[in-house]
Coordinates of C-alpha atoms in Angstrom, one line a residue:
M1 CA 5.7 -2.1 -21.2
S2 CA 8.9 -3.6 -22.5
N3 CA 11.6 -1.1 -22.0
T4 CA 15.1 -1.7 -23.3
K5 CA 16.6 1.3 -21.5
Y6 CA 16.6 -0.8 -18.3
T7 CA 18.4 -3.8 -19.9
Y8 CA 21.9 -2.8 -18.8
A9 CA 20.8 -1.7 -15.4
V10 CA 19.0 -4.9 -14.7
A11 CA 21.9 -7.0 -15.9
R12 CA 24.2 -5.1 -13.4
I13 CA 21.6 -5.6 -10.6
R14 CA 21.4 -9.4 -11.4
A15 CA 25.1 -9.7 -10.9
L16 CA 24.9 -7.8 -7.6
E17 CA 22.0 -9.9 -6.3
T18 CA 24.3 -12.9 -6.0
S19 CA 26.1 -11.1 -3.1
L20 CA 22.9 -10.4 -1.2
L21 CA 22.7 -12.2 2.2
S22 CA 20.7 -15.4 2.1
D23 CA 18.7 -17.0 5.0
G24 CA 21.7 -19.2 5.5
D25 CA 23.9 -16.1 6.1
V26 CA 21.4 -14.9 8.6
E27 CA 21.6 -18.2 10.5
Q28 CA 25.4 -17.9 10.5
L29 CA 25.1 -14.4 12.0
L30 CA 22.6 -15.5 14.6
S31 CA 25.0 -18.3 15.6
C32 CA 28.0 -15.9 16.2
G33 CA 28.9 -15.6 19.8
T34 CA 29.5 -11.9 19.9
A35 CA 28.5 -8.7 18.0
D36 CA 32.1 -8.4 16.9
Q37 CA 32.2 -11.9 15.4
A38 CA 28.9 -11.2 13.6
L39 CA 30.3 -7.9 12.3
Q40 CA 33.5 -9.6 11.1
Y41 CA 31.3 -12.1 9.2
V42 CA 29.7 -9.3 7.1
I43 CA 33.0 -7.5 6.7
D44 CA 34.5 -10.7 5.3
K45 CA 31.6 -10.6 2.8
G46 CA 32.7 -7.1 1.7
W47 CA 30.6 -4.9 3.9
G48 CA 31.9 -1.5 4.9
D49 CA 35.3 -0.2 3.7
L50 CA 38.7 0.7 5.1
S51 CA 37.4 3.9 6.7
S52 CA 34.6 2.2 8.6
G53 CA 36.8 -0.3 10.3
M54 CA 34.9 -2.3 13.1
D55 CA 32.4 0.5 13.8
I56 CA 28.9 -1.0 13.5
D57 CA 27.2 2.3 12.6
A58 CA 29.9 3.3 10.1
V59 CA 29.8 -0.2 8.4
L60 CA 26.0 -0.2 8.0
K61 CA 25.9 3.5 6.9
R62 CA 28.5 2.7 4.2
E63 CA 26.5 -0.2 2.9
G64 CA 23.5 2.1 2.5
E65 CA 25.6 4.6 0.6
K66 CA 27.1 1.9 -1.7
T67 CA 23.6 0.7 -2.6
W68 CA 22.6 4.2 -3.8
E69 CA 25.9 4.7 -5.6
V70 CA 25.1 1.6 -7.7
I71 CA 21.6 2.8 -8.5
R72 CA 22.8 6.3 -9.4
E73 CA 25.4 4.7 -11.7
V74 CA 22.9 2.4 -13.6
A75 CA 19.5 4.0 -13.4
P76 CA 18.3 5.8 -16.6
D77 CA 16.0 8.0 -14.5
M78 CA 16.6 8.7 -10.8
S79 CA 13.3 10.6 -10.2
V80 CA 11.4 7.3 -9.9
F81 CA 13.4 6.5 -6.8
D82 CA 12.1 9.5 -4.9
V83 CA 9.8 7.2 -3.0
L84 CA 12.8 5.6 -1.4
S85 CA 15.0 8.7 -0.9
Y86 CA 12.3 10.9 0.7
P87 CA 12.5 9.2 4.1
K88 CA 16.1 10.3 4.3
L89 CA 15.4 13.8 2.9
Y90 CA 12.6 14.4 5.4
H91 CA 14.7 12.9 8.2
N92 CA 17.3 15.6 7.4
L93 CA 14.6 18.2 7.5
K94 CA 13.4 17.1 11.0
A95 CA 17.0 16.8 12.3
A96 CA 17.9 20.3 11.0
V97 CA 14.8 21.9 12.5
K98 CA 15.6 20.4 15.9
E99 CA 19.3 21.4 15.6
V100 CA 18.4 25.0 14.9
C101 CA 15.8 25.2 17.7
T102 CA 18.1 23.6 20.3
E103 CA 21.4 25.1 19.0
A104 CA 22.9 21.6 19.3
D105 CA 25.6 20.2 16.9
N106 CA 25.2 16.6 16.0
P107 CA 26.6 16.1 12.5
D108 CA 26.3 12.3 12.7
I109 CA 22.5 12.4 12.7
F110 CA 22.2 13.4 9.1
Y111 CA 22.1 11.4 5.8
D112 CA 24.4 12.6 3.0
D113 CA 23.2 10.2 0.3
C114 CA 20.0 12.1 -0.6
A115 CA 19.0 15.2 -2.6
I116 CA 19.8 17.6 0.2
P117 CA 22.6 16.4 2.5
G118 CA 22.7 17.3 6.2
R119 CA 25.0 20.4 6.1
E120 CA 23.0 22.0 3.3
M121 CA 19.7 21.3 5.0
L122 CA 21.0 22.8 8.2
E123 CA 22.0 25.9 6.3
I124 CA 18.6 26.2 4.6
I125 CA 16.7 26.0 7.9
R126 CA 19.1 28.2 9.8
N127 CA 18.8 31.0 7.1
R128 CA 15.1 30.3 6.6
E129 CA 15.7 29.8 2.9
F130 CA 12.7 27.5 2.5
S131 CA 12.3 28.3 -1.2
R132 CA 15.4 26.1 -1.8
L133 CA 13.4 23.1 -0.8
P134 CA 11.5 21.0 -3.4
G135 CA 7.7 21.1 -3.7
T136 CA 5.5 21.3 -0.6
M137 CA 8.6 20.7 1.6
S138 CA 9.1 24.5 1.9
G139 CA 5.7 24.9 3.7
T140 CA 6.4 21.9 5.9
A141 CA 9.8 23.3 7.0
A142 CA 8.3 26.7 7.8
E143 CA 5.5 25.1 9.8
A144 CA 7.7 22.6 11.7
L145 CA 10.2 25.3 12.6
D146 CA 7.5 27.7 13.7
Q147 CA 5.7 25.1 15.9
L148 CA 8.9 23.9 17.5
L149 CA 10.1 27.4 18.3
H150 CA 6.7 28.3 19.8
T151 CA 5.6 25.1 21.6
R152 CA 9.0 23.3 22.2
D153 CA 6.9 20.2 21.4
G154 CA 9.3 17.8 19.6
Q155 CA 6.5 15.3 19.0
L156 CA 4.4 17.8 17.2
C157 CA 7.3 18.7 15.0
D158 CA 7.8 15.0 14.2
I159 CA 4.2 14.6 13.3
I160 CA 4.2 17.5 10.9
V161 CA 7.3 16.3 9.1
D162 CA 6.5 12.6 9.1
K163 CA 3.0 13.1 7.6
A164 CA 4.5 15.4 4.9
A165 CA 7.0 12.7 4.1
L166 CA 4.3 10.1 3.7
E167 CA 2.2 12.4 1.5
A168 CA 5.4 13.1 -0.6
I169 CA 6.1 9.4 -0.9
Y170 CA 2.5 8.6 -2.0
E171 CA 2.5 11.5 -4.6
A172 CA 5.9 10.4 -5.9
G173 CA 4.6 6.9 -6.4
E174 CA 1.6 8.3 -8.4
R175 CA 3.9 10.6 -10.4
S176 CA 6.4 7.9 -11.3
G177 CA 4.1 6.3 -13.9
E178 CA 5.4 2.9 -12.9
K179 CA 2.9 0.6 -11.3
I180 CA 5.5 -1.2 -9.2
I181 CA 6.7 2.1 -7.7
A182 CA 3.1 3.4 -7.1
D183 CA 2.2 0.1 -5.3
Y184 CA 5.4 0.3 -3.2
A185 CA 4.6 3.9 -2.2
D186 CA 0.9 3.0 -1.4
T187 CA 2.0 0.1 0.8
T188 CA 4.7 2.2 2.5
V189 CA 2.0 4.8 3.5
A190 CA -0.6 2.2 4.5
I191 CA 1.8 0.3 6.8
A192 CA 2.9 3.6 8.4
D193 CA -0.8 4.5 9.0
I194 CA -1.5 1.0 10.5
K195 CA 1.6 1.5 12.8
I196 CA 0.3 4.9 13.9
A197 CA -3.1 3.4 14.7
V198 CA -1.5 0.6 16.8
R199 CA 0.7 3.0 18.7
S200 CA -2.1 5.5 19.2
R201 CA -4.3 2.8 20.6
K202 CA -1.6 1.8 23.1
T203 CA -0.9 5.4 24.2
G204 CA -4.6 6.4 24.3
K205 CA -4.3 9.1 21.6
S206 CA -7.4 10.9 20.2
A207 CA -9.0 10.7 16.8
D208 CA -7.7 14.3 16.1
F209 CA -4.1 13.1 16.9
M210 CA -4.4 10.2 14.4
Y211 CA -5.9 12.5 11.7
S212 CA -2.9 14.8 12.1
A213 CA -0.4 12.0 11.8
M214 CA -1.9 9.7 9.1
A215 CA -1.7 10.2 5.3
E216 CA -4.4 9.2 2.8
C217 CA -3.6 6.2 0.5
G218 CA -5.3 3.7 -1.7
S219 CA -5.2 0.4 0.3
V220 CA -6.4 1.5 3.7
N221 CA -9.2 3.9 4.7
V222 CA -8.0 6.4 7.3
D223 CA -11.5 7.0 8.7
Q224 CA -12.2 3.3 9.2
L225 CA -8.7 2.7 10.6
I226 CA -9.1 5.5 13.2
R227 CA -12.6 4.2 14.2
A228 CA -11.1 0.8 14.7
A229 CA -8.2 2.1 16.7
L230 CA -10.6 4.0 19.1
A231 CA -12.5 0.8 19.6
G232 CA -9.5 -1.4 20.5
E233 CA -6.6 -3.4 19.2
E234 CA -8.8 -6.3 18.3
E235 CA -10.8 -4.0 16.1
I236 CA -7.7 -2.9 14.3
A237 CA -6.9 -6.5 13.6
R238 CA -10.5 -7.1 12.4
Y239 CA -10.4 -4.1 10.1
L240 CA -7.1 -5.4 8.6
E241 CA -8.8 -8.7 7.8
G242 CA -10.9 -6.9 5.3
T243 CA -8.0 -5.3 3.5
S244 CA -4.9 -6.5 1.5
Y245 CA -3.1 -6.5 4.9
A246 CA -5.1 -9.4 6.3
G247 CA -2.0 -11.4 7.1
G248 CA -0.9 -8.6 9.4
A249 CA -3.9 -9.2 11.7
D250 CA -2.6 -12.4 13.3
A251 CA 0.9 -10.9 13.6
L252 CA -0.6 -7.9 15.4
R253 CA -2.4 -10.2 17.8
E254 CA 1.0 -11.9 18.5
S255 CA 3.1 -8.8 19.3
P256 CA 4.1 -5.3 18.0
S257 CA 7.5 -6.7 16.9
A258 CA 5.8 -9.6 15.0
F259 CA 3.7 -7.0 13.2
E260 CA 6.7 -4.8 12.3
R261 CA 8.4 -7.9 10.9
W262 CA 5.3 -9.0 9.0
C263 CA 5.2 -5.5 7.4
D264 CA 8.8 -5.8 6.1
N265 CA 8.4 -9.4 5.0
R266 CA 5.2 -8.5 3.1
M267 CA 7.1 -5.8 1.2
I268 CA 9.9 -8.3 0.3
E269 CA 7.4 -10.9 -0.8
S270 CA 5.6 -8.5 -3.0
L271 CA 8.9 -7.6 -4.8
K272 CA 10.2 -11.2 -5.3
P273 CA 8.5 -11.6 -8.7
Q274 CA 10.8 -8.8 -9.9
K275 CA 13.6 -11.4 -10.1
Y276 CA 12.1 -12.5 -13.4
E277 CA 11.7 -9.0 -14.9
T278 CA 14.3 -7.8 -17.4
F279 CA 13.0 -4.7 -19.0
S280 CA 11.6 -2.6 -16.2
V281 CA 12.5 -0.5 -13.1
G282 CA 11.1 -3.3 -10.9
P283 CA 14.4 -5.2 -10.3
L284 CA 16.2 -1.9 -9.3
L285 CA 13.5 -1.1 -6.8
A286 CA 13.5 -4.6 -5.5
Y287 CA 17.3 -4.5 -5.1
L288 CA 17.1 -1.2 -3.1
V289 CA 14.4 -2.5 -0.8
A290 CA 16.2 -5.9 -0.4
R291 CA 19.4 -4.1 0.6
E292 CA 17.6 -1.8 3.1
N293 CA 16.0 -4.9 4.5
E294 CA 19.2 -6.8 5.0
I295 CA 21.0 -3.8 6.5
K296 CA 18.1 -3.5 9.0
T297 CA 18.3 -7.2 9.7
V298 CA 22.1 -7.1 10.3
R299 CA 21.5 -4.1 12.6
I300 CA 18.9 -6.0 14.6
I301 CA 21.3 -9.0 15.1
L302 CA 24.3 -6.8 16.0
T303 CA 22.5 -4.6 18.5
G304 CA 20.8 -7.7 19.9
K305 CA 24.2 -9.3 20.5
Q306 CA 25.7 -6.1 21.9
N307 CA 22.9 -5.9 24.4
G308 CA 23.1 -9.6 25.4
F309 CA 19.7 -10.5 24.1
P310 CA 19.0 -14.3 23.9
E311 CA 19.1 -15.7 20.4
E312 CA 15.4 -16.4 20.4
A313 CA 14.5 -12.8 21.2
I314 CA 16.7 -11.6 18.2
R315 CA 15.4 -14.3 15.9
E316 CA 11.8 -13.2 16.3
R317 CA 12.6 -9.8 15.0
V318 CA 14.7 -11.0 12.0
R319 CA 13.4 -10.2 8.5
E320 CA 13.0 -12.6 5.5
M321 CA 15.7 -12.3 2.9
Y322 CA 15.0 -11.4 -0.8
V323 CA 17.3 -14.2 -2.3

């Protein structure tokens, strides 16, 4: 559907795409001798701001915030981006539940660039005002808090919230009425399910555990994926060969980090055609994902250099760029 309401937004995004990092920039970052030199390279490209200085976390966090500021400024309808903001929203829920249960105080673990910022989320959980949360999130919050208070099992709390986040992402994709958003949401859930299957296989988890962690989606079958995981890692790879994630099978056989990289690269590849769209939400989604992808890549390079990893070890985890 041609939609002129996106014309201005897409024009703005096109102008911003020129400052996205290229594969050449990534090579430059990899060749920097230290983390500080690599950080300086992106700061010279306009990353961070005066308040973030030379603090890696502050610079990367600021870049994430800037991206959302732009989208909020240009998007005619923000609700279609729920699929991308829900991970932060549900992260805040999980962090708030743990803070309340442990009576700790870690303000830095929250995101503020989402519908319910950290402080507000903490207040909601502390006061048990679950009705202030959107949709099914109120039930998820009550269950996660109850379980953590009674069992002190942090992993169980994570599973409850993470699965609810995946279900919310999938539903938001369906609700958006935009095929590109629905496909993105479906792929996000499928990749999360595949990662759960791989990790569960490695740690010897049961079928019940996997059912409690995985969310239903269109492009993978949860029952078949769990059966494959119980049978062995090679069976997971074989199952993937019969799905639209066939390319992930070889990456999985190579290493877990190769598979994670393949997942991110596949997402970027699927969004590249949006460079030629003018009248749809697609280019905005693609820009958001491309920015998240480059921030993740810069984090991988900077932490790798901080920890003295050899260049080859860092390189094998680096993502493909959108531009």
